[in-house]
Coordinates of C-alpha atoms and ligand atoms in Angstrom, one line a residue:
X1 CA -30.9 7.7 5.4
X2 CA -29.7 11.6 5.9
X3 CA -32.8 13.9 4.7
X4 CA -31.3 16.9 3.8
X5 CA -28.2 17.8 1.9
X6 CA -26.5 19.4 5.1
X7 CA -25.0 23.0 4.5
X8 CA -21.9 23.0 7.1
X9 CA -20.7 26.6 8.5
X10 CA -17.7 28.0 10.2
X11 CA -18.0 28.7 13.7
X12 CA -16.6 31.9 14.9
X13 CA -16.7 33.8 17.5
X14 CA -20.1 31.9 18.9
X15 CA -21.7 32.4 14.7
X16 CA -22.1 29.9 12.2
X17 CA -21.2 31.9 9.4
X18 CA -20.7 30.4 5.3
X19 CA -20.2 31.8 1.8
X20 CA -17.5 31.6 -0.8
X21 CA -16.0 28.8 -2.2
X22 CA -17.9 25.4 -1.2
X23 CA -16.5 21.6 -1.2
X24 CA -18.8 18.1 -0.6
X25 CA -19.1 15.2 1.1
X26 CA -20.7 12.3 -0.2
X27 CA -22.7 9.3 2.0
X28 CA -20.4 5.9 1.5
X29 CA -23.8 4.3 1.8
X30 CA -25.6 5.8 -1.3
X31 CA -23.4 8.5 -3.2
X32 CA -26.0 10.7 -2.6
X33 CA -24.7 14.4 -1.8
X34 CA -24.2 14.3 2.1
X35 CA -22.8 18.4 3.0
X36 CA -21.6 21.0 1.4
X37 CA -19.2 23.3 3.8
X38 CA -17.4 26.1 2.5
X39 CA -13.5 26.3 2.3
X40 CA -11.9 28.7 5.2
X41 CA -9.2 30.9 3.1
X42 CA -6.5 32.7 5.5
X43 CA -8.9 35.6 6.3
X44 CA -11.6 33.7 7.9
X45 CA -9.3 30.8 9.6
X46 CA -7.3 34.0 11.0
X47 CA -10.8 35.7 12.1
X48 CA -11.1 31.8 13.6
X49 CA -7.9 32.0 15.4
X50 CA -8.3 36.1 16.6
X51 CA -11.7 34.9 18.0
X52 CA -9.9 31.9 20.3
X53 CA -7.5 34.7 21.3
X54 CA -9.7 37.2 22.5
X55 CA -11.3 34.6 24.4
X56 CA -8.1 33.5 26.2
X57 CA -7.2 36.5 27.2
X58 CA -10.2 38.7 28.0
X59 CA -12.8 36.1 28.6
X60 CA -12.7 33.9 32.0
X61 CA -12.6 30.5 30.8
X62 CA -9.0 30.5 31.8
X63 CA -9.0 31.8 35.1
X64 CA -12.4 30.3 36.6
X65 CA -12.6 27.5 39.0
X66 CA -11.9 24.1 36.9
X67 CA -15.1 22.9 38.3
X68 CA -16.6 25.7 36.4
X69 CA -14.9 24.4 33.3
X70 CA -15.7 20.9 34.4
X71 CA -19.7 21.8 33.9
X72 CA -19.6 22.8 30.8
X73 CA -17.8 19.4 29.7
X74 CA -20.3 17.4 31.5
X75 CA -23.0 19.2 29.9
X76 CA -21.2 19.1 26.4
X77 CA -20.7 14.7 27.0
X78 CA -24.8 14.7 28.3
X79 CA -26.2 16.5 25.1
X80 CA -23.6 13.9 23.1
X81 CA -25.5 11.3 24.7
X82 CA -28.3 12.5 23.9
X83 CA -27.4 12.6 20.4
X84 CA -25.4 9.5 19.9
X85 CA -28.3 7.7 17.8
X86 CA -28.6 10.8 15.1
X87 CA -24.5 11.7 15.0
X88 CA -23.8 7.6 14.5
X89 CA -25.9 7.7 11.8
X90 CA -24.1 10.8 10.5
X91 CA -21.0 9.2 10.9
X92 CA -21.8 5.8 9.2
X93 CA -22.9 7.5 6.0
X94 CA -20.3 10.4 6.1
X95 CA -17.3 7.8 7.2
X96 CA -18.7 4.0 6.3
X97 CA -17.9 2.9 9.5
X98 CA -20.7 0.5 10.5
X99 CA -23.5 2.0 12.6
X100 CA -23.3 -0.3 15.6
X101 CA -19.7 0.1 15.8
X102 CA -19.6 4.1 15.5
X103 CA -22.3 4.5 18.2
X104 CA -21.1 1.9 20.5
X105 CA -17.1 2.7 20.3
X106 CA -17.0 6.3 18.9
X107 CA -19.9 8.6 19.7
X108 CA -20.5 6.6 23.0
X109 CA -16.5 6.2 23.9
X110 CA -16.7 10.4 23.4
X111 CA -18.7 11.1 25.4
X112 CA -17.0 9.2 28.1
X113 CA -14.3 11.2 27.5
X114 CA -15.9 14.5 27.9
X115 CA -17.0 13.0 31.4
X116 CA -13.3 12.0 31.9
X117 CA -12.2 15.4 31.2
X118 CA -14.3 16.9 33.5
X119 CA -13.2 15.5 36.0
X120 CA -9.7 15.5 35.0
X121 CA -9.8 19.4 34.9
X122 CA -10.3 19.1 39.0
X123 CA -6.9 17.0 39.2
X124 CA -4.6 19.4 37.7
X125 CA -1.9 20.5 40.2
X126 CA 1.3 22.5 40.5
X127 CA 4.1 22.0 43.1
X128 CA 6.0 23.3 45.8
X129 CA 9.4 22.3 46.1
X130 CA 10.8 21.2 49.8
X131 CA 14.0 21.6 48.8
X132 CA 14.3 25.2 49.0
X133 CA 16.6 27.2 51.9
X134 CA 14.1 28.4 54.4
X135 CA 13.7 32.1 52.8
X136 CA 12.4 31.0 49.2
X137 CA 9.1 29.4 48.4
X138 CA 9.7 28.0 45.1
X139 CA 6.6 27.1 43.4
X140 CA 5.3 25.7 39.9
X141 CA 1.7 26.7 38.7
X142 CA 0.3 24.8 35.9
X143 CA -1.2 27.3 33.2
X144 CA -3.3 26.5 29.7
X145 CA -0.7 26.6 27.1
X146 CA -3.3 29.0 25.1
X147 CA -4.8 29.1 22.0
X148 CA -4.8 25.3 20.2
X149 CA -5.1 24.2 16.8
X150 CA -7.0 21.0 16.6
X151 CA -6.4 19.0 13.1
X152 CA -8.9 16.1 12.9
X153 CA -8.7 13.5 10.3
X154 CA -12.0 11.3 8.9
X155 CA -11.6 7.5 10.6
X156 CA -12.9 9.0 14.0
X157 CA -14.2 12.1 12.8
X158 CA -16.4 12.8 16.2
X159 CA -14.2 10.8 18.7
X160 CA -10.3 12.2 18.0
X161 CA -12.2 15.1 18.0
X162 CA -13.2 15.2 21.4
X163 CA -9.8 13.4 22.6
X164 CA -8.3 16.9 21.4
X165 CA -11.1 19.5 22.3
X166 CA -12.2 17.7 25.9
X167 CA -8.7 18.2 27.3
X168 CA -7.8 21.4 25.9
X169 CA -11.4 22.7 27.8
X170 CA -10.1 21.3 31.0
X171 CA -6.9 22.7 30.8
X172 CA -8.3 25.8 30.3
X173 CA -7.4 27.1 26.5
X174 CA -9.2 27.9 23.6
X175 CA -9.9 26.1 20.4
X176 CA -10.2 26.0 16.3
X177 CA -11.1 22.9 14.9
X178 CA -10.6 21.5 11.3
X179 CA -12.1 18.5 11.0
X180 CA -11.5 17.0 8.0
X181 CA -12.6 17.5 4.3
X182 CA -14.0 14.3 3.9
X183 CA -15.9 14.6 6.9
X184 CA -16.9 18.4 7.7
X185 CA -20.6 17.4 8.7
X186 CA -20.0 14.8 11.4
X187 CA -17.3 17.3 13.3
X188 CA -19.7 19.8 13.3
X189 CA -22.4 17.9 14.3
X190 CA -20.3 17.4 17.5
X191 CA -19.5 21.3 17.5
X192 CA -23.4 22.1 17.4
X193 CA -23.7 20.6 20.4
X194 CA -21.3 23.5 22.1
X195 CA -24.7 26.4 21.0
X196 CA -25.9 28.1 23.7
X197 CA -24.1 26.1 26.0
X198 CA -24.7 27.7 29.5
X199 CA -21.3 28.9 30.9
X200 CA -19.1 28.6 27.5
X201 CA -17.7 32.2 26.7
X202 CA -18.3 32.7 23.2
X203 CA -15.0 32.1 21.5
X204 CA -13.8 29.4 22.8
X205 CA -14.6 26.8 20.4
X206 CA -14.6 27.8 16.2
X207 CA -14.3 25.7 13.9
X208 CA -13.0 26.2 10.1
X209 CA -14.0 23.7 7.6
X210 CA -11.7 23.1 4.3
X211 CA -8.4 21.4 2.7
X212 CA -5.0 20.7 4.2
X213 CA -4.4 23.7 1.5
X214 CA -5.5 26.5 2.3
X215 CA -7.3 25.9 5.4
X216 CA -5.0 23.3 7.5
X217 CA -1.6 25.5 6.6
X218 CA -2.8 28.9 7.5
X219 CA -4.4 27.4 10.7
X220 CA -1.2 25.1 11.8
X221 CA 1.4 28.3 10.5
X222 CA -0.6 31.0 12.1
X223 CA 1.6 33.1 14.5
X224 CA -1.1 33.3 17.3
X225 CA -1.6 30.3 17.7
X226 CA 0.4 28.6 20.9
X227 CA -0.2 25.0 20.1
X228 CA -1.2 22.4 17.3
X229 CA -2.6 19.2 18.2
X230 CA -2.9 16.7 14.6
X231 CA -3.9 13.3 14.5
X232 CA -3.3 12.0 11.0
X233 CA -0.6 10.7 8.4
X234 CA 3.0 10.5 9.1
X235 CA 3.2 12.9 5.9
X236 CA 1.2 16.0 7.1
X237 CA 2.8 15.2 10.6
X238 CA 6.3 16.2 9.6
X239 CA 4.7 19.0 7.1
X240 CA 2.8 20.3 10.4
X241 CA 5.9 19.9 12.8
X242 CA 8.2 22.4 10.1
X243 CA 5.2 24.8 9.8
X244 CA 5.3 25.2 13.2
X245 CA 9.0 25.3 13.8
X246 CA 9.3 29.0 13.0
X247 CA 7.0 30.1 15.7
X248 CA 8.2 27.6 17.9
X249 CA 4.6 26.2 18.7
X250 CA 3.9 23.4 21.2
X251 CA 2.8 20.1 19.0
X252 CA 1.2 16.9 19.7
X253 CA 1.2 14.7 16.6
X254 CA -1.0 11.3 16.5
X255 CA 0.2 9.7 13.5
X256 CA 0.2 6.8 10.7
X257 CA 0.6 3.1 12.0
X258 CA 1.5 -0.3 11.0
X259 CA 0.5 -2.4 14.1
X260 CA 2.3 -6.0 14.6
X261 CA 0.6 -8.8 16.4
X262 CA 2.9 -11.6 18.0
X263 CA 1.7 -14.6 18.0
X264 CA 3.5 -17.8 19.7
X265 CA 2.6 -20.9 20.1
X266 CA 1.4 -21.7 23.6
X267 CA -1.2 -19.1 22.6
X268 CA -5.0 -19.1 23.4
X269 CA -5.2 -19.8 19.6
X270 CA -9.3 -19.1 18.7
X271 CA -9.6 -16.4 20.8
X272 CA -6.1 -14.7 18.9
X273 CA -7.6 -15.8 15.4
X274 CA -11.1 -14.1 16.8
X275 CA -9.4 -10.4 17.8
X276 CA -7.1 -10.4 15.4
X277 CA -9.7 -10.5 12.2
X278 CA -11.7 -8.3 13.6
X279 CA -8.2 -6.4 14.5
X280 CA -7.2 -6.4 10.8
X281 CA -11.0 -6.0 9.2
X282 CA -13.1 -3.6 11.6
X283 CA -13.4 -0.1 10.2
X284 CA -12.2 -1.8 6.9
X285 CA -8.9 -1.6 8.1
X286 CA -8.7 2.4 9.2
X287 CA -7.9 2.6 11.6
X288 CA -4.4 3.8 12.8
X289 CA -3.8 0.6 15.2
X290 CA -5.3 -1.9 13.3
X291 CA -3.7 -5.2 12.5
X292 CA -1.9 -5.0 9.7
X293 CA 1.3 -7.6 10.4
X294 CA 0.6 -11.2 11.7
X295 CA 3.8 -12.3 12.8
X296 CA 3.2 -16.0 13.8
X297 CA 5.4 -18.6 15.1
X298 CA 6.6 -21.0 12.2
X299 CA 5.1 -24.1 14.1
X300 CA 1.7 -22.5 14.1
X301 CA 1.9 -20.5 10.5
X302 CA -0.6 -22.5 8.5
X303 CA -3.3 -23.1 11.2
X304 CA -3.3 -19.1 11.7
X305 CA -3.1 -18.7 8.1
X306 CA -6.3 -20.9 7.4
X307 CA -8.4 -19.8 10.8
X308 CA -7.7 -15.8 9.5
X309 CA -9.1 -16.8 6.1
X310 CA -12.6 -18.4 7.0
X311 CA -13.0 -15.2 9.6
X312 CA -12.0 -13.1 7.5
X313 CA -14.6 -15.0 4.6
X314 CA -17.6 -14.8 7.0
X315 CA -17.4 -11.5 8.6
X316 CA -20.6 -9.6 7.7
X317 CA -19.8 -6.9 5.2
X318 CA -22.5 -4.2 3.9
X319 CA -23.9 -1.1 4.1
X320 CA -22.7 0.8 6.6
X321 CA -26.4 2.3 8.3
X322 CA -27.3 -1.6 8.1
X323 CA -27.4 -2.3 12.4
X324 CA -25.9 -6.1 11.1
X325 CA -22.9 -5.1 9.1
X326 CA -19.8 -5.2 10.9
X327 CA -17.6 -4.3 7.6
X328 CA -18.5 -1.5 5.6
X329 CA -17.0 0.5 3.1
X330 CA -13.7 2.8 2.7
X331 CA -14.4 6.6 3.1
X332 CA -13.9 7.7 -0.5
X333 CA -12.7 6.6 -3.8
X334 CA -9.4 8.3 -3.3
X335 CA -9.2 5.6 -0.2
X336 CA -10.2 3.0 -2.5
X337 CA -7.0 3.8 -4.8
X338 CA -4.7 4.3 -2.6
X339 CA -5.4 0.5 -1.0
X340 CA -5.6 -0.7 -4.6
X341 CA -2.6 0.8 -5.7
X342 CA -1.1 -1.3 -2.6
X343 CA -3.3 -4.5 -3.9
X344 CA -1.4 -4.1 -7.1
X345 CA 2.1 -4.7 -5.1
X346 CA 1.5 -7.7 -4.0
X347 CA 2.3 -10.2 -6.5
X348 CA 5.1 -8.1 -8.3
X349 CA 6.5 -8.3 -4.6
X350 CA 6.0 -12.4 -4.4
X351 CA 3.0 -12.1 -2.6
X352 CA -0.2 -14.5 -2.7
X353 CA -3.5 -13.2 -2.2
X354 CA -5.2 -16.1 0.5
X355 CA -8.5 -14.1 0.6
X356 CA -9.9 -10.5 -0.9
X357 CA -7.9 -8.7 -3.0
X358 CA -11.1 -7.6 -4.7
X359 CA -13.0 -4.7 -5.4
X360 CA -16.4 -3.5 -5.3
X361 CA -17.1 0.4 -5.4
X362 CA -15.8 1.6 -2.1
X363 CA -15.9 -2.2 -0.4
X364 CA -12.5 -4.0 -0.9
X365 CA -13.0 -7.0 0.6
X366 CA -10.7 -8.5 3.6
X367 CA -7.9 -9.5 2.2
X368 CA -5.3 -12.4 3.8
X369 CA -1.5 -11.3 2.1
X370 CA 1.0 -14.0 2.6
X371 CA 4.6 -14.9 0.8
X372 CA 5.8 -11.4 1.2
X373 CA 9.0 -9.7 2.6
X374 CA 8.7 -8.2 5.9
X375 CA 10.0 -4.9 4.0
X376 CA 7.8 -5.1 1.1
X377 CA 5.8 -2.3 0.4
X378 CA 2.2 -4.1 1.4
X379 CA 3.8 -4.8 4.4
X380 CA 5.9 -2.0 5.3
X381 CA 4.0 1.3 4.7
X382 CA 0.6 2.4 5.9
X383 CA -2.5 0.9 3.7
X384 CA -5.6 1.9 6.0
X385 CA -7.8 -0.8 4.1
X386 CA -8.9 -4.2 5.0
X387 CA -5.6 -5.9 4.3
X388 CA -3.2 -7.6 6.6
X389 CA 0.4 -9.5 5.7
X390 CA 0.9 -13.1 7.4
X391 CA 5.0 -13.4 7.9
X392 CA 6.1 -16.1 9.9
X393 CA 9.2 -16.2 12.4
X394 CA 11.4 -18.4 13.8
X395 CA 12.2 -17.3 17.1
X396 CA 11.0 -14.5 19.9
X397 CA 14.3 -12.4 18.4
X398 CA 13.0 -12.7 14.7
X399 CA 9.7 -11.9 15.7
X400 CA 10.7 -8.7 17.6
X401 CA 13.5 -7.7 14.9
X402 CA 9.9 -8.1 12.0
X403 CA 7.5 -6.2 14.5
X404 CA 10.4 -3.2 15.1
X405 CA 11.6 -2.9 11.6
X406 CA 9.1 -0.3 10.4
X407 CA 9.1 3.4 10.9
X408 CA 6.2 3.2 12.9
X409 CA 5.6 2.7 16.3
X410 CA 2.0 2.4 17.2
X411 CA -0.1 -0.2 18.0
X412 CA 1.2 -3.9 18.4
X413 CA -0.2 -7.0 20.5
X414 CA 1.4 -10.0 21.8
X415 CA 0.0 -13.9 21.9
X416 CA 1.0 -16.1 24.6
X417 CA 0.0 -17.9 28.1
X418 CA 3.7 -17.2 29.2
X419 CA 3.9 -14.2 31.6
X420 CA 7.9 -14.2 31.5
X421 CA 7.5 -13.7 27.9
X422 CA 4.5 -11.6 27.4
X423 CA 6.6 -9.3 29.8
X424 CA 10.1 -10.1 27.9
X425 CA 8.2 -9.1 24.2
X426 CA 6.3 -6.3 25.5
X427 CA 9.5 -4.7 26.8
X428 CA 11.3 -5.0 23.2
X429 CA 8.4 -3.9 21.1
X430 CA 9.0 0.0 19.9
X431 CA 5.1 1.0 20.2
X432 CA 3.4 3.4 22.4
X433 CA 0.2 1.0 23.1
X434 CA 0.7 -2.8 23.5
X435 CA -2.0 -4.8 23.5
X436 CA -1.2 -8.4 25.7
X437 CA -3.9 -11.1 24.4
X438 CA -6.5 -9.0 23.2
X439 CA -6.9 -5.8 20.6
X440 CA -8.3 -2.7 20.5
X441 CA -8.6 -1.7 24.4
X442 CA -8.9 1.4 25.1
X443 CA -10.0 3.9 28.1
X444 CA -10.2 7.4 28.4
X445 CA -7.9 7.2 31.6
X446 CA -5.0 5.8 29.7
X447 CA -2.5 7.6 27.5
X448 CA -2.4 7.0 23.7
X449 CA 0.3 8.0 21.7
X450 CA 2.7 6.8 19.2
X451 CA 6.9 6.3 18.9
X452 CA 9.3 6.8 16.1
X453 CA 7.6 8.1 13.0
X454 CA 4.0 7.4 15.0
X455 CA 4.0 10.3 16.9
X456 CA 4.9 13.0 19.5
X457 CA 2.9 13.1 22.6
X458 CA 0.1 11.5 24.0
X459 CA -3.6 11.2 23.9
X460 CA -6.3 10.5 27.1
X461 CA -5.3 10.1 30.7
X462 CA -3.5 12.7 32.5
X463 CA -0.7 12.6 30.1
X464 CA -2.5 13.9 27.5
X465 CA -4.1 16.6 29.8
X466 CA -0.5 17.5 30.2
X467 CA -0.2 18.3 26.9
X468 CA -2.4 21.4 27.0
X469 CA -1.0 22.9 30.4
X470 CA 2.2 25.3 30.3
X471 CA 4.0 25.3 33.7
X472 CA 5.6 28.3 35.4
X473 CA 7.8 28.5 37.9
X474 CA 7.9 31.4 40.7
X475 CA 10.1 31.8 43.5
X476 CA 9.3 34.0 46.6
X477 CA 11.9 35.5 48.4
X478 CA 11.6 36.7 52.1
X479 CA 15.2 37.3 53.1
X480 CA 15.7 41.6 52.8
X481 CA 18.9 41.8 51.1
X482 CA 19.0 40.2 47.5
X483 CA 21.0 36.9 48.0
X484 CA 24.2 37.1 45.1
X485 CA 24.8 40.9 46.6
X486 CA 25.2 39.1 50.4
X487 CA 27.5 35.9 48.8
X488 CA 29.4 38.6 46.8
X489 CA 29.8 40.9 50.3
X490 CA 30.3 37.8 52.0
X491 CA 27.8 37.9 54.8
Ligands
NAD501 P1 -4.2 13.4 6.6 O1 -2.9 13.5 7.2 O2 -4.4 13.3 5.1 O3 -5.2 14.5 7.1 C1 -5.5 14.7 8.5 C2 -5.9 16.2 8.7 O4 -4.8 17.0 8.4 C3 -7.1 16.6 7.8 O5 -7.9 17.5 8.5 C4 -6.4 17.4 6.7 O6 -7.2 18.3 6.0 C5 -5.3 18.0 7.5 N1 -4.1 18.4 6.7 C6 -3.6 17.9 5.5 N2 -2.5 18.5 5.1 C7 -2.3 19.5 6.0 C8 -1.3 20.5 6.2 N3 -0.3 20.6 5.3 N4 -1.4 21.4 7.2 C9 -2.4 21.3 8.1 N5 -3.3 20.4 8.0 C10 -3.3 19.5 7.0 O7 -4.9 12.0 7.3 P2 -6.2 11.4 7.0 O8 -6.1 10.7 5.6 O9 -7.3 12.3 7.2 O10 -6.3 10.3 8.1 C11 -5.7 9.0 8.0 C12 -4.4 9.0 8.8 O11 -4.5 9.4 10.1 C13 -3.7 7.7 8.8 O12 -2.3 7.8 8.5 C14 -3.9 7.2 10.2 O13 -2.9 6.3 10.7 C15 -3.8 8.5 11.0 N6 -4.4 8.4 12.3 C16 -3.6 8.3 13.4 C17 -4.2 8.2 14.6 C18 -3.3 8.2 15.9 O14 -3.9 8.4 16.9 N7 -2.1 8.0 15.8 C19 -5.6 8.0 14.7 C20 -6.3 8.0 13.6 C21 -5.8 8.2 12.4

């Protein structure tokens, strides 16, 4: 239970500031009011992005020692920590994302990546090229690429948060954050924990709460701002990728998903049927990697089909702040009609529904599709609900030509005791994370990061360090005549 009705505030320039027009978010658990945060117009998200500017250039986040940088992420990930207990709860009612789950794999899995960060910061390094004639040292000095736009969306509302703002720190740029409108309070909860945080330059961090429109187009089109990191839908990816075209800005898009498990035969069978319910159904299905395409060997088809349906029948679903419920509900009622409207495919498409299908509020319960096309539209297209399509194959080429026939290029996860073939799949599969024999592993030293319509750029790991640093190449030159005047005297 949330007390108070939580009044969110922009954060610029190191102030919390408010006023004007005002938007809410309401608790999945109850419906009870959750925040009200006020809409950031172009004037206050440019006040947002002139603040990160100034503390670019004139403060010295930039130019100190990383380890300097380094401390204030460490500090940042302890006060998390600290925190995890009251944010998780935040996060469950805000999000529906079962309590348990958000504080053991979101808040706590942030925090670990603050701590990765910092350390990562330290690791940074340029280069000097041994290739040069004897006169010219020919160097390449990483730089922060600048000022970054961070667009969060709501099914990790604290955690792709801090993928985005702990790497950007280390690298050494500034920030503004929009988290998103259906989850303003749980971002800024995370962004509280930057007050008064010894050794942060006021600045550095802002945060402007509001729509894609206004708010997420001014920020993202805004001339002064050098780069534009976005994790959410494939839609606002390409929207986000043309609005920064005319300024030429950096991006690093995390997009929509439409994961595809491989499952063969010789596989470890309970142990696939185990992780890949809880694949399909944890976070009711939003999650960007979840899976949402079974693709089973024809030999195997029915004993999959029937172990998915009684996990997917006794997985506990509830209340989201209940520590026992492992399925909760959707975010919001505009979730709920999108995955409906998908529902309502599936027998005009010659589906069958073996499990779900239902409603209730802003539960729809996990749901077992089988009998459709691989290019139907419950089995093609992004649903981020609780519902996964059973296709069956024929052969290791069928099964490859199913998983790669989407636009996306995400998650996907291979089933088999075969090495030569785990190896032989994973190599064919167009997907940025591959998953062999298990789901959902993830560590903050690895990159994360889509192909195809899934993405540009990477997530975690150095990689996604990489992302924020800007490299510049110098060459020193000790000869005393300038070079193409001796070649053109010929001496
Ligand atoms: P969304 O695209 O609707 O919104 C994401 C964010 O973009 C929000 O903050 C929103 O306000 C903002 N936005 C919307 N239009 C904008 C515009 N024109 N300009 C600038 N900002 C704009 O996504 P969502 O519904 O919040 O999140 C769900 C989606 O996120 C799913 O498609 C999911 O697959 C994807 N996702 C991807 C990853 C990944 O790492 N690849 C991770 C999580 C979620």
């Amino acid at each position: 239970m949330i007390a108070d009705v939580i009044e969110a505030r922009h954060l610029v320039a190191g102030e919390w500031i408010g006023g004007g027009e005002t938007f809410e978010s309401r608790s999945t658990s109850d419906g009870s009011l959750l925040s009200r945060a006020p809409i950031a117009g172009p004037d206050v998200v440019d006040r947002a992005v002139q603040a990160a500017r100034r503390a670019f250039v004139e403060s010295d986040w930039k130019d100190r020692r990383a380890a300097g940088r380094a401390d204030v992420l460490l500090e940042v990930g302890r006060r998390l920590d600290e925190a995890a207990e009251d944010i998780s709860r935040l996060v469950a009612a805000e999000m529906g994302k079962p309590v348990r789950l958000t504080l053991h794999r979101e808040v706590r899995g942030a925090a670990d990546k603050f701590r990765y960060f910092a350390g990562a910061a330290r690791t940074i390094e340029g280069q000097v090229t041994g290739a040069s004639p004897a006169h010219i040292l020919d160097i390449t000095v990483p730089y922060p690429v600048g000022v970054c736009a961070l667009v969060i969306p709501w099914n990790d509302p604290v955690d792709l948060a801090v993928r985005k703002l702990g790497a950007a720190l280390a690298a050494g740029c500034t920030a503004v954050v929009k988290p998103s409108e259906e989850t303003p309070a749980s971002t800024e909860a995370l962004l509280h924990l930057f007050d008064d945080l010894p050794g942060l330059p006021p600045g550095v961090v802002n945060l402007v709460h509001g729509p894609g429109d206004p708010t997420g187009r001014a920020l993202v089109s805004h001339p002064d701002v050098d780069m534009v990191s976005f994790t959410g839908s494939t839609e606002t990816g390409r929207e986000i990728m043309a609005a920064a075209a005319p300024t030429l800005k950096r991006i690093s898009l995390e997009c929509g998903g439409k994961a595809a498990c491989l499952v063969f035969d010789d596989c470890d069978l309970d142990k696939a049927l185990d992780a890949l319910a809880w694949g399909a159904f944890l976070y009711g299905g939003q999650s960007c990697t979840a899976a949402t395409r079974i693709i089973v060997q024809r030999t195997i088809y029915d004993d999959v089909v029937a172990g998915l349906r009684d996990r997917a029948e006794s997985l506990p679903v509830g209340d989201p702040l209940d520590a026992d419920t492992l399925i909760g509900p959707l975010v919001s009622q505009r979730q709920v009609d999108i995955v409906r409207g998908f529902l309502d495919t599936v027998e005009p498409d010659g589906g069958t529904f073996v499990t779900g299908g239902t409603v209730d509020g802003l539960h729809v319960a996990p749901t077992i599709v089988t009998g459709v096309a691989p290019d139907s539209r419950v089995a093609s297209r992004e649903v981020f609900g609780p519902v996964v399509c059973v296709l069956p194959a024929d052969t290791e080429d069928e099964a490859i030509a199913i998983a790669n026939g989407v636009r996306y290029g995400l998650g996907a996860s291979v089933w088999t005791r075969d090495v030569s073939r785990a190896l032989r799949v994973t190599r064919r599969l167009e997907a940025g994370d591959v998953w062999v024999n298990t789901h959902y592993v993830r560590q903050s030293e690895t990159p994360f990061g889509g192909w195809k319509e899934s993405g540009v750029g990477r997530e975690l790991g150095l990689a996604g360090l990489s992302e924020y640093v800007a490299y510049k190449r110098v060459a020193f030159d000790t000869l005393p005549e300038f070079h193409l005047k001796s070649w053109w005297e010929g001496r």
